[in-house]
Short mmCIF file of C-alpha atoms and ligand atoms in Angstrom, two decimals:
data_model
loop_
_atom_site.label_atom_id
_atom_site.label_comp_id
_atom_site.label_asym_id
_atom_site.label_seq_id
_atom_site.Cartn_x
_atom_site.Cartn_y
_atom_site.Cartn_z
CA MET Q 1 -52.61 -309.66 31.25
CA PRO Q 2 -54.29 -306.58 29.73
CA SER Q 3 -55.17 -306.81 26.03
CA THR Q 4 -53.55 -304.40 23.63
CA PRO Q 5 -55.91 -302.21 21.61
CA GLY Q 6 -57.19 -304.10 18.60
CA GLN Q 7 -57.04 -307.41 20.48
CA VAL Q 8 -60.17 -309.06 21.78
CA PRO Q 9 -60.57 -308.00 25.43
CA SER Q 10 -60.33 -310.66 28.08
CA SER Q 11 -62.41 -308.71 30.60
CA VAL Q 12 -65.30 -306.27 30.21
CA VAL Q 13 -67.17 -304.16 32.74
CA VAL Q 14 -70.69 -303.01 31.84
CA VAL Q 15 -71.94 -300.01 33.82
CA GLY Q 16 -75.74 -300.00 34.04
CA ALA Q 17 -78.18 -302.88 34.44
CA GLY Q 18 -81.03 -301.51 32.33
CA LEU Q 19 -82.08 -302.51 28.82
CA ALA Q 20 -78.82 -301.50 27.10
CA GLY Q 21 -76.64 -303.11 29.79
CA ALA Q 22 -78.64 -306.34 29.70
CA GLN Q 23 -78.57 -306.48 25.91
CA THR Q 24 -74.81 -305.84 25.92
CA SER Q 25 -74.21 -308.68 28.38
CA ALA Q 26 -76.39 -311.06 26.38
CA ALA Q 27 -74.72 -310.11 23.09
CA LEU Q 28 -71.23 -310.57 24.55
CA ARG Q 29 -71.95 -314.16 25.55
CA GLN Q 30 -73.93 -314.87 22.41
CA HIS Q 31 -70.96 -313.81 20.28
CA GLY Q 32 -68.58 -316.07 22.15
CA PHE Q 33 -67.00 -313.75 24.72
CA GLU Q 34 -65.59 -316.12 27.33
CA GLY Q 35 -63.71 -313.57 29.41
CA HIS Q 36 -64.58 -312.06 32.77
CA LEU Q 37 -67.78 -310.01 32.73
CA THR Q 38 -68.76 -307.56 35.48
CA VAL Q 39 -72.08 -305.68 35.51
CA LEU Q 40 -72.68 -302.76 37.87
CA GLY Q 41 -76.22 -301.56 38.59
CA ALA Q 42 -77.63 -298.79 40.75
CA GLU Q 43 -81.24 -299.72 41.48
CA GLY Q 44 -80.78 -303.03 43.31
CA LEU Q 45 -83.21 -304.63 40.85
CA PRO Q 46 -82.74 -306.97 37.90
CA PRO Q 47 -83.22 -305.29 34.48
CA TYR Q 48 -86.77 -304.28 33.58
CA ASP Q 49 -88.51 -302.38 30.81
CA ARG Q 50 -89.33 -298.69 31.41
CA PRO Q 51 -92.01 -297.84 28.78
CA PRO Q 52 -94.77 -299.79 30.62
CA LEU Q 53 -94.10 -297.74 33.77
CA SER Q 54 -96.17 -294.89 32.32
CA LYS Q 55 -98.34 -296.63 29.71
CA GLU Q 56 -99.46 -299.40 32.04
CA LEU Q 57 -98.98 -297.51 35.29
CA LEU Q 58 -102.20 -298.71 36.86
CA LYS Q 59 -102.49 -302.07 35.10
CA ARG Q 60 -99.17 -303.53 36.20
CA THR Q 61 -98.13 -303.73 39.78
CA GLU Q 62 -94.84 -305.50 38.91
CA PRO Q 63 -92.20 -304.33 36.44
CA VAL Q 64 -91.88 -306.14 33.12
CA TRP Q 65 -88.67 -308.03 33.88
CA LEU Q 66 -86.31 -308.41 30.92
CA ALA Q 67 -85.64 -311.97 32.08
CA ASP Q 68 -89.27 -312.78 31.14
CA ASP Q 69 -89.63 -310.41 28.22
CA LEU Q 70 -86.32 -310.97 26.40
CA GLY Q 71 -85.10 -314.10 28.17
CA ILE Q 72 -81.97 -312.39 29.53
CA ASP Q 73 -80.78 -314.36 32.55
CA LEU Q 74 -78.18 -311.91 33.87
CA PRO Q 75 -76.92 -314.04 36.80
CA ALA Q 76 -76.17 -316.86 34.37
CA LEU Q 77 -74.25 -314.59 31.98
CA VAL Q 78 -72.24 -312.45 34.37
CA ASP Q 79 -69.27 -313.44 36.55
CA ASP Q 80 -69.56 -310.50 38.92
CA LEU Q 81 -73.08 -309.06 39.09
CA ARG Q 82 -73.55 -306.13 41.46
CA LEU Q 83 -77.02 -304.69 41.08
CA ALA Q 84 -76.62 -302.13 43.87
CA ASP Q 85 -73.02 -300.99 43.58
CA PRO Q 86 -73.01 -298.06 41.14
CA ALA Q 87 -69.90 -296.78 39.44
CA THR Q 88 -68.63 -293.52 40.88
CA ARG Q 89 -65.47 -292.93 38.88
CA LEU Q 90 -63.77 -294.09 35.70
CA GLU Q 91 -60.16 -294.00 34.65
CA ALA Q 92 -59.25 -295.12 31.17
CA ASP Q 93 -55.65 -295.26 30.01
CA ARG Q 94 -53.66 -297.06 27.37
CA GLU Q 95 -53.38 -300.21 29.48
CA GLN Q 96 -56.83 -300.71 31.02
CA VAL Q 97 -59.96 -299.17 32.48
CA VAL Q 98 -60.56 -298.90 36.21
CA VAL Q 99 -64.07 -298.37 37.52
CA ARG Q 100 -64.43 -297.30 41.14
CA THR Q 101 -67.72 -298.42 42.71
CA ALA Q 102 -69.82 -296.91 45.52
CA SER Q 103 -68.63 -299.66 47.85
CA GLY Q 104 -65.03 -298.52 47.24
CA ASP Q 105 -63.90 -301.40 44.99
CA ASP Q 106 -61.82 -300.84 41.88
CA VAL Q 107 -62.95 -303.03 39.00
CA MET Q 108 -60.22 -303.39 36.37
CA ALA Q 109 -60.97 -304.51 32.83
CA ASP Q 110 -59.75 -304.33 29.25
CA ALA Q 111 -62.87 -302.48 28.14
CA VAL Q 112 -65.88 -300.71 29.58
CA VAL Q 113 -69.36 -300.42 28.09
CA LEU Q 114 -71.22 -297.46 29.57
CA ALA Q 115 -74.95 -298.22 29.64
CA CYS Q 116 -76.00 -296.06 32.56
CA GLY Q 117 -78.96 -294.46 30.81
CA SER Q 118 -80.51 -291.18 31.81
CA ALA Q 119 -82.00 -289.53 34.86
CA PRO Q 120 -85.16 -287.40 34.99
CA LEU Q 121 -84.77 -283.64 35.30
CA ARG Q 122 -86.14 -281.98 38.40
CA PRO Q 123 -85.60 -278.20 38.46
CA ALA Q 124 -83.95 -276.83 41.58
CA GLY Q 125 -86.42 -276.17 44.38
CA TRP Q 126 -89.04 -278.58 43.06
CA ASP Q 127 -88.37 -281.13 45.80
CA ALA Q 128 -92.08 -281.56 46.43
CA ALA Q 129 -92.60 -282.88 42.88
CA MET Q 130 -92.25 -286.54 41.92
CA THR Q 131 -90.58 -287.82 38.78
CA LEU Q 132 -91.25 -291.08 36.94
CA HIS Q 133 -88.21 -293.07 35.92
CA THR Q 134 -87.91 -296.19 38.05
CA ALA Q 135 -90.13 -299.04 39.20
CA GLY Q 136 -90.05 -297.44 42.67
CA ASP Q 137 -91.35 -294.14 41.26
CA ALA Q 138 -94.16 -296.00 39.48
CA GLU Q 139 -95.15 -297.75 42.67
CA ARG Q 140 -95.41 -294.44 44.55
CA LEU Q 141 -97.33 -292.81 41.72
CA ARG Q 142 -99.71 -295.76 41.46
CA ALA Q 143 -100.51 -295.62 45.14
CA ALA Q 144 -101.34 -291.91 44.93
CA ALA Q 145 -103.28 -291.86 41.62
CA VAL Q 146 -106.70 -292.84 42.99
CA PRO Q 147 -110.11 -291.48 41.89
CA GLY Q 148 -110.60 -287.87 42.91
CA THR Q 149 -106.89 -287.14 43.48
CA ARG Q 150 -105.83 -283.76 42.13
CA ILE Q 151 -102.76 -284.33 39.96
CA VAL Q 152 -100.72 -281.61 38.28
CA VAL Q 153 -98.34 -282.87 35.61
CA VAL Q 154 -95.68 -280.37 34.60
CA GLY Q 155 -94.72 -280.95 30.96
CA ALA Q 156 -96.82 -282.17 28.02
CA GLY Q 157 -94.07 -284.39 26.63
CA TRP Q 158 -94.22 -288.15 26.04
CA ILE Q 159 -94.30 -289.23 29.68
CA GLY Q 160 -96.49 -286.36 30.90
CA ALA Q 161 -99.15 -287.11 28.28
CA GLU Q 162 -99.08 -290.84 28.96
CA VAL Q 163 -99.46 -290.49 32.73
CA ALA Q 164 -102.13 -287.77 32.40
CA GLY Q 165 -104.29 -290.00 30.19
CA VAL Q 166 -103.93 -293.08 32.38
CA ALA Q 167 -104.62 -291.18 35.63
CA ALA Q 168 -107.62 -289.30 34.20
CA GLY Q 169 -108.99 -292.61 32.91
CA ALA Q 170 -108.85 -293.89 36.48
CA GLY Q 171 -110.86 -290.95 37.81
CA ALA Q 172 -108.12 -288.55 38.95
CA GLN Q 173 -108.54 -284.81 38.27
CA VAL Q 174 -105.57 -284.10 36.04
CA THR Q 175 -104.14 -280.78 34.90
CA VAL Q 176 -101.13 -280.64 32.58
CA VAL Q 177 -99.10 -277.43 32.57
CA GLU Q 178 -96.92 -276.84 29.52
CA ALA Q 179 -94.57 -273.90 29.05
CA GLY Q 180 -94.72 -274.16 25.26
CA PRO Q 181 -97.73 -273.26 23.12
CA VAL Q 182 -98.68 -276.87 22.30
CA PRO Q 183 -97.92 -280.38 23.60
CA LEU Q 184 -94.76 -282.10 22.34
CA GLU Q 185 -93.60 -278.97 20.52
CA ARG Q 186 -89.91 -279.76 21.05
CA GLN Q 187 -90.31 -283.31 19.76
CA LEU Q 188 -92.89 -282.88 16.96
CA GLY Q 189 -92.99 -279.17 16.15
CA ARG Q 190 -95.72 -276.60 16.65
CA HIS Q 191 -98.01 -277.63 13.82
CA VAL Q 192 -98.26 -281.30 14.76
CA GLY Q 193 -98.24 -280.56 18.52
CA GLY Q 194 -101.28 -278.33 17.95
CA LEU Q 195 -103.14 -281.23 16.36
CA LEU Q 196 -102.63 -283.26 19.52
CA ALA Q 197 -103.93 -280.58 21.90
CA PRO Q 198 -107.66 -281.49 21.55
CA TRP Q 199 -106.86 -285.01 22.77
CA TYR Q 200 -106.46 -283.67 26.31
CA ASP Q 201 -109.96 -282.27 26.61
CA ALA Q 202 -111.42 -285.40 25.03
CA ALA Q 203 -109.64 -287.53 27.65
CA GLY Q 204 -110.88 -285.37 30.53
CA VAL Q 205 -107.51 -283.70 31.14
CA THR Q 206 -107.17 -279.92 31.57
CA LEU Q 207 -104.30 -278.59 29.45
CA VAL Q 208 -102.75 -275.24 30.38
CA THR Q 209 -100.22 -274.02 27.81
CA ASP Q 210 -97.94 -271.03 27.30
CA VAL Q 211 -97.14 -270.61 30.96
CA ALA Q 212 -94.07 -271.74 32.86
CA VAL Q 213 -94.13 -273.17 36.35
CA GLU Q 214 -92.25 -270.82 38.62
CA LYS Q 215 -92.07 -273.04 41.67
CA VAL Q 216 -93.50 -276.08 43.33
CA LEU Q 217 -94.14 -275.56 47.04
CA PRO Q 218 -94.58 -278.51 49.39
CA GLY Q 219 -98.12 -279.17 50.64
CA PRO Q 220 -99.12 -278.81 54.30
CA ALA Q 221 -97.53 -281.34 56.69
CA GLY Q 222 -99.30 -284.67 56.57
CA ASP Q 223 -100.33 -284.27 52.92
CA THR Q 224 -99.71 -287.07 50.42
CA PRO Q 225 -96.01 -287.23 49.56
CA GLY Q 226 -95.59 -285.55 46.18
CA GLY Q 227 -98.36 -283.02 46.88
CA GLY Q 228 -97.96 -279.27 46.83
CA SER Q 229 -98.84 -275.95 45.27
CA VAL Q 230 -97.78 -275.27 41.72
CA VAL Q 231 -97.10 -271.58 41.25
CA LEU Q 232 -97.35 -270.42 37.64
CA ALA Q 233 -95.44 -267.52 36.14
CA ASP Q 234 -98.71 -265.60 35.58
CA GLY Q 235 -99.48 -265.76 39.32
CA ARG Q 236 -102.00 -268.61 39.23
CA VAL Q 237 -101.57 -271.30 41.89
CA LEU Q 238 -102.72 -274.87 41.32
CA GLU Q 239 -103.20 -276.99 44.44
CA ALA Q 240 -102.39 -280.64 43.97
CA ASP Q 241 -102.34 -283.85 45.94
CA LEU Q 242 -99.58 -284.94 43.61
CA VAL Q 243 -97.22 -283.02 41.34
CA LEU Q 244 -95.35 -284.90 38.66
CA ALA Q 245 -92.38 -283.18 37.02
CA ALA Q 246 -92.23 -284.62 33.50
CA VAL Q 247 -89.84 -282.10 31.99
CA GLY Q 248 -87.33 -284.41 30.35
CA ALA Q 249 -84.28 -286.47 31.16
CA ARG Q 250 -80.53 -286.09 30.86
CA PRO Q 251 -77.77 -288.69 30.44
CA ALA Q 252 -76.73 -290.09 33.84
CA SER Q 253 -73.14 -289.04 33.26
CA GLY Q 254 -72.43 -286.70 36.19
CA TRP Q 255 -69.96 -289.22 37.62
CA LEU Q 256 -67.94 -289.17 34.37
CA ALA Q 257 -67.30 -285.42 34.34
CA GLY Q 258 -63.58 -284.81 34.19
CA SER Q 259 -62.82 -288.40 33.12
CA LEU Q 260 -64.42 -288.50 29.69
CA PRO Q 261 -65.40 -285.85 27.16
CA LEU Q 262 -69.09 -285.04 27.60
CA GLU Q 263 -71.41 -283.31 25.17
CA SER Q 264 -73.18 -280.17 26.39
CA ASN Q 265 -76.33 -282.29 27.03
CA GLY Q 266 -74.25 -284.68 29.15
CA GLY Q 267 -74.13 -287.39 26.49
CA LEU Q 268 -71.11 -289.35 25.30
CA ARG Q 269 -70.38 -288.93 21.61
CA VAL Q 270 -69.77 -292.32 20.00
CA ASN Q 271 -69.22 -293.45 16.45
CA ARG Q 272 -71.55 -295.69 14.52
CA ALA Q 273 -70.18 -298.74 16.33
CA GLY Q 274 -70.62 -297.21 19.78
CA ARG Q 275 -66.98 -296.41 20.52
CA LEU Q 276 -66.11 -293.11 22.17
CA THR Q 277 -64.92 -290.64 19.55
CA GLY Q 278 -63.16 -288.24 21.89
CA LEU Q 279 -65.09 -285.27 20.51
CA HIS Q 280 -66.00 -282.88 23.27
CA SER Q 281 -67.55 -279.50 23.80
CA PRO Q 282 -65.05 -276.62 24.01
CA THR Q 283 -65.77 -276.06 27.70
CA ASP Q 284 -65.08 -279.66 28.67
CA PRO Q 285 -61.71 -280.12 30.35
CA ALA Q 286 -61.63 -283.85 29.54
CA GLY Q 287 -61.19 -285.08 26.02
CA ARG Q 288 -57.47 -285.40 25.93
CA LEU Q 289 -57.53 -289.17 26.19
CA HIS Q 290 -55.01 -291.12 24.18
CA LEU Q 291 -56.51 -292.96 21.21
CA ASP Q 292 -55.59 -296.27 22.84
CA ALA Q 293 -57.58 -295.28 25.92
CA LEU Q 294 -60.57 -294.15 23.86
CA ARG Q 295 -60.53 -297.54 22.19
CA ARG Q 296 -61.39 -299.15 25.50
CA VAL Q 297 -64.52 -297.07 26.10
CA TRP Q 298 -67.88 -297.81 24.50
CA ALA Q 299 -71.35 -296.43 25.23
CA VAL Q 300 -74.86 -297.62 24.35
CA GLY Q 301 -78.44 -296.58 25.08
CA ASP Q 302 -79.63 -293.30 26.57
CA ILE Q 303 -76.18 -292.09 27.59
CA ALA Q 304 -74.80 -292.20 24.05
CA THR Q 305 -75.07 -289.69 21.22
CA ARG Q 306 -74.46 -292.10 18.41
CA GLU Q 307 -73.50 -291.42 14.82
CA HIS Q 308 -76.17 -292.59 12.38
CA PRO Q 309 -75.46 -292.92 8.64
CA VAL Q 310 -78.60 -290.97 7.69
CA PHE Q 311 -79.47 -288.81 10.70
CA GLY Q 312 -75.99 -287.82 11.91
CA PRO Q 313 -75.38 -287.72 15.68
CA VAL Q 314 -78.55 -288.96 17.42
CA PRO Q 315 -78.84 -288.30 21.18
CA GLY Q 316 -80.08 -291.20 23.33
CA GLY Q 317 -83.59 -291.49 24.71
CA HIS Q 318 -84.90 -294.13 22.32
CA TRP Q 319 -85.86 -297.52 23.69
CA SER Q 320 -85.18 -299.08 20.28
CA ALA Q 321 -81.56 -297.84 20.34
CA ALA Q 322 -81.00 -299.47 23.74
CA LEU Q 323 -82.51 -302.65 22.31
CA HIS Q 324 -80.62 -302.85 19.01
CA ASP Q 325 -77.34 -300.90 19.27
CA PRO Q 326 -75.61 -303.22 21.79
CA GLU Q 327 -75.47 -305.93 19.11
CA VAL Q 328 -73.49 -303.71 16.72
CA THR Q 329 -71.28 -302.44 19.56
CA VAL Q 330 -70.48 -305.89 20.88
CA ARG Q 331 -69.62 -307.22 17.43
CA ALA Q 332 -67.23 -304.29 16.93
CA LEU Q 333 -65.76 -304.65 20.44
CA LEU Q 334 -65.07 -308.33 19.82
CA GLY Q 335 -63.53 -307.58 16.44
CA LEU Q 336 -66.25 -309.49 14.55
CA ASP Q 337 -67.07 -306.57 12.28
CA GLU Q 338 -64.00 -304.99 10.84
CA ARG Q 339 -64.19 -301.19 10.46
CA ALA Q 340 -67.70 -301.14 11.88
CA ALA Q 341 -67.77 -297.36 12.15
CA GLU Q 342 -67.22 -296.76 8.43
CA PRO Q 343 -70.14 -295.49 6.36
CA GLU Q 344 -71.88 -298.15 4.28
CA HIS Q 345 -70.55 -296.93 0.90
CA VAL Q 346 -66.98 -297.29 2.22
CA ARG Q 347 -67.71 -300.74 3.65
CA GLU Q 348 -69.18 -301.77 0.31
CA ARG Q 349 -66.03 -300.61 -1.49
CA LEU Q 350 -63.92 -302.61 0.97
CA GLY Q 351 -66.06 -305.68 0.32
CA LEU Q 352 -67.40 -305.72 3.87
CA ALA Q 353 -70.91 -306.92 4.70
CA PRO Q 354 -73.45 -304.18 5.48
CA ILE Q 355 -74.30 -303.37 9.09
CA THR Q 356 -77.96 -302.83 9.89
CA SER Q 357 -78.68 -299.38 11.21
CA HIS Q 358 -81.98 -298.71 12.91
CA ALA Q 359 -83.68 -295.37 12.50
CA PRO Q 360 -84.45 -293.62 15.78
CA TYR Q 361 -87.92 -294.83 16.85
CA VAL Q 362 -90.23 -293.68 19.64
CA PHE Q 363 -93.64 -295.19 20.37
CA SER Q 364 -96.27 -293.82 22.68
CA GLN Q 365 -99.80 -294.60 23.80
CA GLN Q 366 -101.34 -291.42 25.07
CA LEU Q 367 -104.82 -290.04 25.71
CA GLY Q 368 -106.44 -292.84 23.72
CA HIS Q 369 -104.08 -292.66 20.73
CA ASP Q 370 -101.10 -294.61 19.40
CA LEU Q 371 -98.06 -292.77 18.09
CA ALA Q 372 -94.99 -294.11 16.30
CA LEU Q 373 -92.21 -291.72 15.32
CA PHE Q 374 -89.38 -292.80 13.03
CA GLY Q 375 -86.43 -290.53 12.31
CA VAL Q 376 -85.50 -287.17 13.77
CA PRO Q 377 -87.81 -284.20 13.10
CA SER Q 378 -86.06 -280.86 12.98
CA PRO Q 379 -87.64 -277.44 13.58
CA PHE Q 380 -86.52 -276.50 10.06
CA ASP Q 381 -88.42 -279.32 8.35
CA GLU Q 382 -91.46 -278.71 6.21
CA VAL Q 383 -94.36 -280.70 7.69
CA VAL Q 384 -97.04 -282.21 5.48
CA LEU Q 385 -99.95 -284.45 6.44
CA ARG Q 386 -100.99 -287.74 4.97
CA GLY Q 387 -104.67 -288.26 5.85
CA THR Q 388 -106.86 -286.03 7.98
CA PRO Q 389 -106.41 -285.67 11.73
CA THR Q 390 -110.09 -285.00 12.31
CA ALA Q 391 -111.19 -288.27 10.69
CA SER Q 392 -111.67 -291.27 12.96
CA GLY Q 393 -108.97 -293.29 11.16
CA GLY Q 394 -105.23 -292.86 11.33
CA TRP Q 395 -103.08 -290.18 9.80
CA ALA Q 396 -99.41 -289.35 9.45
CA ALA Q 397 -97.11 -286.36 9.39
CA LEU Q 398 -94.09 -286.39 7.10
CA TYR Q 399 -91.15 -284.15 8.01
CA LEU Q 400 -89.43 -283.09 4.80
CA GLU Q 401 -85.89 -281.87 4.53
CA ASN Q 402 -86.07 -278.19 3.80
CA ALA Q 403 -83.31 -278.07 1.25
CA LEU Q 404 -84.14 -274.58 -0.07
CA ASP Q 405 -83.37 -276.10 -3.41
CA ARG Q 406 -83.56 -273.66 -6.30
CA HIS Q 407 -83.97 -276.56 -8.70
CA PRO Q 408 -86.27 -279.01 -6.87
CA ARG Q 409 -86.24 -282.49 -8.25
CA ARG Q 410 -89.31 -283.75 -10.14
CA THR Q 411 -90.55 -287.18 -11.16
CA PRO Q 412 -91.10 -287.80 -14.88
CA GLU Q 413 -94.80 -286.98 -14.21
CA GLY Q 414 -93.74 -283.61 -12.80
CA HIS Q 415 -94.42 -284.47 -9.13
CA ARG Q 416 -92.16 -282.99 -6.47
CA VAL Q 417 -89.50 -285.31 -5.03
CA ALA Q 418 -88.84 -284.81 -1.31
CA THR Q 419 -86.50 -286.31 1.28
CA VAL Q 420 -88.31 -287.51 4.40
CA ARG Q 421 -86.40 -286.96 7.66
CA ALA Q 422 -89.09 -288.32 9.94
CA VAL Q 423 -92.51 -289.96 9.84
CA LEU Q 424 -95.04 -289.71 12.65
CA LEU Q 425 -97.78 -292.33 12.44
CA VAL Q 426 -100.92 -291.68 14.46
CA ASP Q 427 -103.37 -294.52 15.09
CA SER Q 428 -101.97 -296.41 12.11
CA PRO Q 429 -100.69 -299.70 13.53
CA ARG Q 430 -100.80 -301.40 10.14
CA GLU Q 431 -98.34 -298.90 8.64
CA VAL Q 432 -95.71 -299.27 11.37
CA GLY Q 433 -93.97 -302.31 9.85
CA GLN Q 434 -93.55 -300.89 6.35
CA VAL Q 435 -92.45 -297.45 7.57
CA ARG Q 436 -89.92 -299.06 9.90
CA LYS Q 437 -88.49 -301.01 6.94
CA LEU Q 438 -88.26 -297.86 4.79
CA MET Q 439 -86.61 -295.81 7.52
CA ASN Q 440 -84.17 -298.59 8.50
CA ARG Q 441 -82.62 -298.95 5.04
CA GLY Q 442 -79.66 -296.79 6.02
CA VAL Q 443 -80.17 -294.38 3.11
CA PRO Q 444 -82.30 -291.20 3.01
CA LEU Q 445 -85.95 -291.84 2.11
CA THR Q 446 -86.97 -289.90 -0.99
CA VAL Q 447 -90.58 -289.95 -2.14
CA ASP Q 448 -92.84 -288.82 -4.93
CA LEU Q 449 -94.63 -286.33 -2.70
CA GLU Q 450 -97.94 -286.39 -4.51
CA ARG Q 451 -98.18 -290.15 -4.09
CA ALA Q 452 -96.85 -290.07 -0.53
CA LEU Q 453 -99.60 -287.68 0.53
CA ASP Q 454 -102.31 -289.91 -0.88
CA PRO Q 455 -103.32 -292.21 2.01
CA THR Q 456 -104.68 -294.78 -0.43
CA VAL Q 457 -101.13 -295.30 -1.79
CA LYS Q 458 -98.81 -297.35 0.41
CA LEU Q 459 -95.82 -295.26 1.45
CA LYS Q 460 -93.47 -297.91 0.07
CA ASP Q 461 -95.10 -297.45 -3.35
CA ALA Q 462 -94.37 -293.71 -3.18
CA VAL Q 463 -90.60 -294.19 -2.85
CA PHE Q 464 -88.79 -292.33 -5.63
CA ARG Q 465 -86.24 -294.39 -7.50
CA PRO Q 466 -84.46 -292.27 -10.09
C1 FAD W 501 -91.68 -293.91 32.16
C2 FAD W 501 -90.88 -294.07 30.91
C3 FAD W 501 -91.52 -294.38 29.71
C4 FAD W 501 -90.79 -294.52 28.54
N1 FAD W 501 -91.46 -294.80 27.38
C5 FAD W 501 -90.76 -294.90 26.22
C6 FAD W 501 -91.41 -295.18 24.99
O1 FAD W 501 -92.63 -295.33 24.95
N2 FAD W 501 -90.69 -295.27 23.86
C7 FAD W 501 -89.33 -295.10 23.87
O2 FAD W 501 -88.70 -295.16 22.81
N3 FAD W 501 -88.68 -294.85 25.03
C8 FAD W 501 -89.35 -294.75 26.19
N4 FAD W 501 -88.69 -294.49 27.36
C9 FAD W 501 -87.23 -294.37 27.31
C10 FAD W 501 -86.61 -295.76 27.37
O3 FAD W 501 -87.10 -296.45 28.47
C11 FAD W 501 -85.09 -295.61 27.43
O4 FAD W 501 -84.67 -295.10 26.17
C12 FAD W 501 -84.39 -296.93 27.71
O5 FAD W 501 -84.78 -297.45 28.95
C13 FAD W 501 -82.88 -296.71 27.72
O6 FAD W 501 -82.22 -297.84 28.20
P1 FAD W 501 -80.81 -297.70 28.90
O7 FAD W 501 -80.45 -299.09 29.30
O8 FAD W 501 -79.90 -296.91 28.08
O9 FAD W 501 -81.06 -296.82 30.20
P2 FAD W 501 -81.93 -297.10 31.56
O10 FAD W 501 -83.12 -297.88 31.17
O11 FAD W 501 -82.08 -295.78 32.16
O12 FAD W 501 -80.95 -298.02 32.39
C14 FAD W 501 -79.74 -297.55 32.91
C15 FAD W 501 -79.48 -298.18 34.26
O13 FAD W 501 -78.19 -297.77 34.70
C16 FAD W 501 -78.25 -297.45 36.08
N5 FAD W 501 -77.16 -296.52 36.41
C17 FAD W 501 -77.13 -295.17 36.30
N6 FAD W 501 -75.97 -294.68 36.72
C18 FAD W 501 -75.22 -295.74 37.10
C19 FAD W 501 -73.92 -295.88 37.62
N7 FAD W 501 -73.14 -294.83 37.84
N8 FAD W 501 -73.47 -297.13 37.91
C20 FAD W 501 -74.25 -298.21 37.67
N9 FAD W 501 -75.50 -298.13 37.19
C21 FAD W 501 -75.97 -296.91 36.90
C22 FAD W 501 -79.63 -296.86 36.23
O14 FAD W 501 -80.05 -296.90 37.58
C23 FAD W 501 -80.45 -297.76 35.33
O15 FAD W 501 -80.93 -298.87 36.02
C24 FAD W 501 -89.39 -294.35 28.55
C25 FAD W 501 -88.74 -294.05 29.76
C26 FAD W 501 -89.47 -293.90 30.92
C27 FAD W 501 -88.77 -293.56 32.20
#
């Protein structure tokens, strides 16, 4: 018997057997869901952790299984576990959801949790280039990244920088080609990206910036798979035994087009609890789902653009979101948290307990440095540094909301008060815990800027409390 919206579902299908899918399954059982649980995967492998694929590319020959790392025993939790039967189609209506699988089965359930992550981008015609997203990709890359190999990495983003550093450390000749003027410009802005550029040379990696890759031609027959010629827009040609396209990822939502409203980046817009909102881009023909159908569809992890009380809609791509958000989503799906999507001030007024919201968080180990980014930098932010990048110790960049305020706020001592949208910590492992706490409070972080920029003052002691 299908549940009516608002009732606890008696069957759930989870699409995706990665971190978010595994966490969703574990949370469902942990919170007492006794109904029928189906999990559909695409890789034919039990869930594993992706960040070590680049950071520990050469150190680990086996994936970090989530069964070992988080203790998630999927076969014990799931009634119908299909690790190699991906979903190909979804129909959600007022009565139920139906998920068609690659093997041709229709899985019917009261609710679906979409946890199908993202897929790496590979520009058209770049067939000769590899990408790094799965354990299989890592295995191929590991086999090819031997001393003396010529590797061209396209893209100085998170994954490109991590692989370049690891491969150069192992004796490969690595060149990174970046279309922007500095590494990580899109993620960290031009000023901070420029401070990271010298790391490449110091790690023995050649960095070529400000030039786009026009095409990647396959190498001569018999060459290493993944090898080829990288043709740059200025006419230069870089010969490589291995080309890695590290130019970003996109939600793995192609199979949902026409069934659910998709954002222009391919993501699914969900509310704070992870339930589909039904908002869609103007060009999307879907998005006319009945509210009772929308209520059956939830999304977590990389595929979701999730509403955050401080940062607004946050696109996926954060490991920490895939780790933490399923808990909130499952509690809402099971009706354990009433009105879970409401902002905290409304919940407080209604006498409801607060719901923890985690700030977006990315960590990276690249070219001999540790990075931790909390929050969402915007190109409009004012960037200020705490500490000196040239010194051997750590430093941080604070991204301040550029409010164009004609009457900027001041502390009683006359110091400027600023709202911090993001904090990047570089080689500062001891600060990670306190910054995480500050950014996870679910309210904007305002600081006495003079104190915040003094590295001898703890950031928590620079918080401005009017
Ligand atoms: C090499 C690498 C390094 C990374 N390093 C970091 C890092 O340092 N810090 C950080 O914050 N993030 C990092 N990330 C990103 C992080 O791993 C992701 O944010 C996280 O894995 C998201 O989890 P997920 O479960 O949403 O998606 P995924 O981990 O992508 O899992 C989704 C699963 O769903 C499957 N699937 C897709 N389509 C279907 C379908 N139609 N039917 C069934 N199954 C389907 C996929 O095959 C996949 O197994 C890294 C990613 C990579 C690839």
